[in-house]
């Protein structure tokens, strides 16, 4: 069973000749590393201990988040929404939203 993007395809446990597994896994590894770096900056790295790069039978890279606490998944969803809102504001010519508290000038 495979969804339209091939993500649900079985992971590659037995390799077939001619399938570019290394290319797909390497792409997944870079993406997982980028996500891991951001999770570290947010202090969420401990909430995603199962974050790994993998590859499916078609040679497509897949990033697995692993099992996470519901609170971690909810926080990740909130961060994505906040990022999309900030991106939308920026495209509208408005200043981007900030997450830090700005102190008024004295």
mmCIF file of C-alpha atoms in Angstrom:
data_model
loop_
_atom_site.group_PDB
_atom_site.id
_atom_site.type_symbol
_atom_site.label_atom_id
_atom_site.label_comp_id
_atom_site.label_asym_id
_atom_site.label_seq_id
_atom_site.Cartn_x
_atom_site.Cartn_y
_atom_site.Cartn_z
ATOM 1 C CA UNK A 1 0.000 0.000 0.000
ATOM 2 C CA UNK A 2 1.391 3.387 -0.986
ATOM 3 C CA UNK A 3 0.043 6.894 -0.716
ATOM 4 C CA UNK A 4 0.447 9.287 -3.630
ATOM 5 C CA UNK A 5 3.897 10.385 -2.400
ATOM 6 C CA UNK A 6 5.184 6.886 -1.683
ATOM 7 C CA UNK A 7 5.730 7.560 2.000
ATOM 8 C CA UNK A 8 3.747 4.544 3.154
ATOM 9 C CA UNK A 9 5.659 2.180 0.884
ATOM 10 C CA UNK A 10 7.482 -0.497 2.841
ATOM 11 C CA UNK A 11 10.941 0.418 4.064
ATOM 12 C CA UNK A 12 13.810 -1.076 2.099
ATOM 13 C CA UNK A 13 14.917 -4.144 4.001
ATOM 14 C CA UNK A 14 15.961 -6.135 0.947
ATOM 15 C CA UNK A 15 17.674 -4.101 -1.746
ATOM 16 C CA UNK A 16 16.940 -4.438 -5.447
ATOM 17 C CA UNK A 17 19.547 -3.777 -8.133
ATOM 18 C CA UNK A 18 19.220 -0.462 -9.950
ATOM 19 C CA UNK A 19 17.257 1.369 -7.241
ATOM 20 C CA UNK A 20 19.084 4.514 -6.017
ATOM 21 C CA UNK A 21 18.705 3.789 -2.282
ATOM 22 C CA UNK A 22 21.767 5.775 -1.245
ATOM 23 C CA UNK A 23 20.561 8.918 -3.022
ATOM 24 C CA UNK A 24 17.160 8.731 -1.313
ATOM 25 C CA UNK A 25 18.607 7.925 2.100
ATOM 26 C CA UNK A 26 21.174 10.722 1.818
ATOM 27 C CA UNK A 27 18.429 13.243 1.033
ATOM 28 C CA UNK A 28 16.427 11.983 4.033
ATOM 29 C CA UNK A 29 19.548 12.196 6.216
ATOM 30 C CA UNK A 30 20.123 15.846 5.281
ATOM 31 C CA UNK A 31 16.471 16.695 5.937
ATOM 32 C CA UNK A 32 16.421 14.834 9.255
ATOM 33 C CA UNK A 33 19.609 16.676 10.247
ATOM 34 C CA UNK A 34 18.081 20.037 9.399
ATOM 35 C CA UNK A 35 15.003 19.220 11.463
ATOM 36 C CA UNK A 36 17.140 17.912 14.325
ATOM 37 C CA UNK A 37 19.161 21.153 14.370
ATOM 38 C CA UNK A 38 15.959 23.203 14.668
ATOM 39 C CA UNK A 39 14.575 20.916 17.383
ATOM 40 C CA UNK A 40 17.804 21.422 19.365
ATOM 41 C CA UNK A 41 17.471 25.210 19.066
ATOM 42 C CA UNK A 42 13.889 24.946 20.353
ATOM 43 C CA UNK A 43 14.861 22.587 23.165
ATOM 44 C CA UNK A 44 12.671 19.846 21.686
ATOM 45 C CA UNK A 45 15.348 17.360 20.671
ATOM 46 C CA UNK A 46 14.578 15.084 23.642
ATOM 47 C CA UNK A 47 10.933 14.939 22.518
ATOM 48 C CA UNK A 48 11.862 13.356 19.172
ATOM 49 C CA UNK A 49 14.275 10.530 20.067
ATOM 50 C CA UNK A 50 13.099 8.414 17.120
ATOM 51 C CA UNK A 51 13.995 10.982 14.445
ATOM 52 C CA UNK A 52 15.862 9.017 11.760
ATOM 53 C CA UNK A 53 16.468 8.953 8.040
ATOM 54 C CA UNK A 54 15.274 5.917 6.137
ATOM 55 C CA UNK A 55 14.514 4.805 2.594
ATOM 56 C CA UNK A 56 11.556 2.923 1.136
ATOM 57 C CA UNK A 57 11.527 0.086 -1.412
ATOM 58 C CA UNK A 58 11.323 2.620 -4.260
ATOM 59 C CA UNK A 59 14.512 4.379 -3.130
ATOM 60 C CA UNK A 60 12.648 7.434 -1.855
ATOM 61 C CA UNK A 61 14.065 9.017 1.254
ATOM 62 C CA UNK A 62 11.769 9.070 4.260
ATOM 63 C CA UNK A 63 12.204 10.936 7.547
ATOM 64 C CA UNK A 64 10.666 9.106 10.475
ATOM 65 C CA UNK A 65 9.731 11.183 13.503
ATOM 66 C CA UNK A 66 9.184 8.116 15.658
ATOM 67 C CA UNK A 67 6.772 7.914 18.560
ATOM 68 C CA UNK A 68 6.312 11.275 20.273
ATOM 69 C CA UNK A 69 4.272 12.498 23.212
ATOM 70 C CA UNK A 70 0.990 14.177 22.221
ATOM 71 C CA UNK A 71 2.236 17.442 23.756
ATOM 72 C CA UNK A 72 5.327 17.391 21.531
ATOM 73 C CA UNK A 73 3.239 16.778 18.412
ATOM 74 C CA UNK A 74 0.877 19.596 19.383
ATOM 75 C CA UNK A 75 3.770 21.990 19.998
ATOM 76 C CA UNK A 76 5.327 21.083 16.641
ATOM 77 C CA UNK A 77 1.975 21.764 14.939
ATOM 78 C CA UNK A 78 1.725 25.147 16.702
ATOM 79 C CA UNK A 79 5.248 26.065 15.580
ATOM 80 C CA UNK A 80 4.405 25.167 11.979
ATOM 81 C CA UNK A 81 1.254 27.297 12.096
ATOM 82 C CA UNK A 82 3.182 30.216 13.616
ATOM 83 C CA UNK A 83 5.819 29.912 10.895
ATOM 84 C CA UNK A 84 3.197 29.885 8.161
ATOM 85 C CA UNK A 85 1.515 32.946 9.665
ATOM 86 C CA UNK A 86 4.857 34.762 9.856
ATOM 87 C CA UNK A 87 5.622 33.801 6.255
ATOM 88 C CA UNK A 88 2.213 35.075 5.169
ATOM 89 C CA UNK A 89 2.750 38.378 7.016
ATOM 90 C CA UNK A 90 6.124 38.787 5.330
ATOM 91 C CA UNK A 91 4.591 38.262 1.895
ATOM 92 C CA UNK A 92 1.998 40.936 2.678
ATOM 93 C CA UNK A 93 4.717 43.522 3.396
ATOM 94 C CA UNK A 94 4.060 43.416 7.137
ATOM 95 C CA UNK A 95 6.890 42.995 9.612
ATOM 96 C CA UNK A 96 7.446 39.355 10.630
ATOM 97 C CA UNK A 97 6.075 38.147 13.932
ATOM 98 C CA UNK A 98 8.669 37.781 16.710
ATOM 99 C CA UNK A 99 8.666 35.263 19.527
ATOM 100 C CA UNK A 100 10.819 37.193 21.965
ATOM 101 C CA UNK A 101 9.559 39.866 24.290
ATOM 102 C CA UNK A 102 10.589 43.285 23.104
ATOM 103 C CA UNK A 103 11.329 45.780 25.885
ATOM 104 C CA UNK A 104 10.332 49.372 25.255
ATOM 105 C CA UNK A 105 13.167 51.869 24.858
ATOM 106 C CA UNK A 106 13.722 53.914 28.041
#
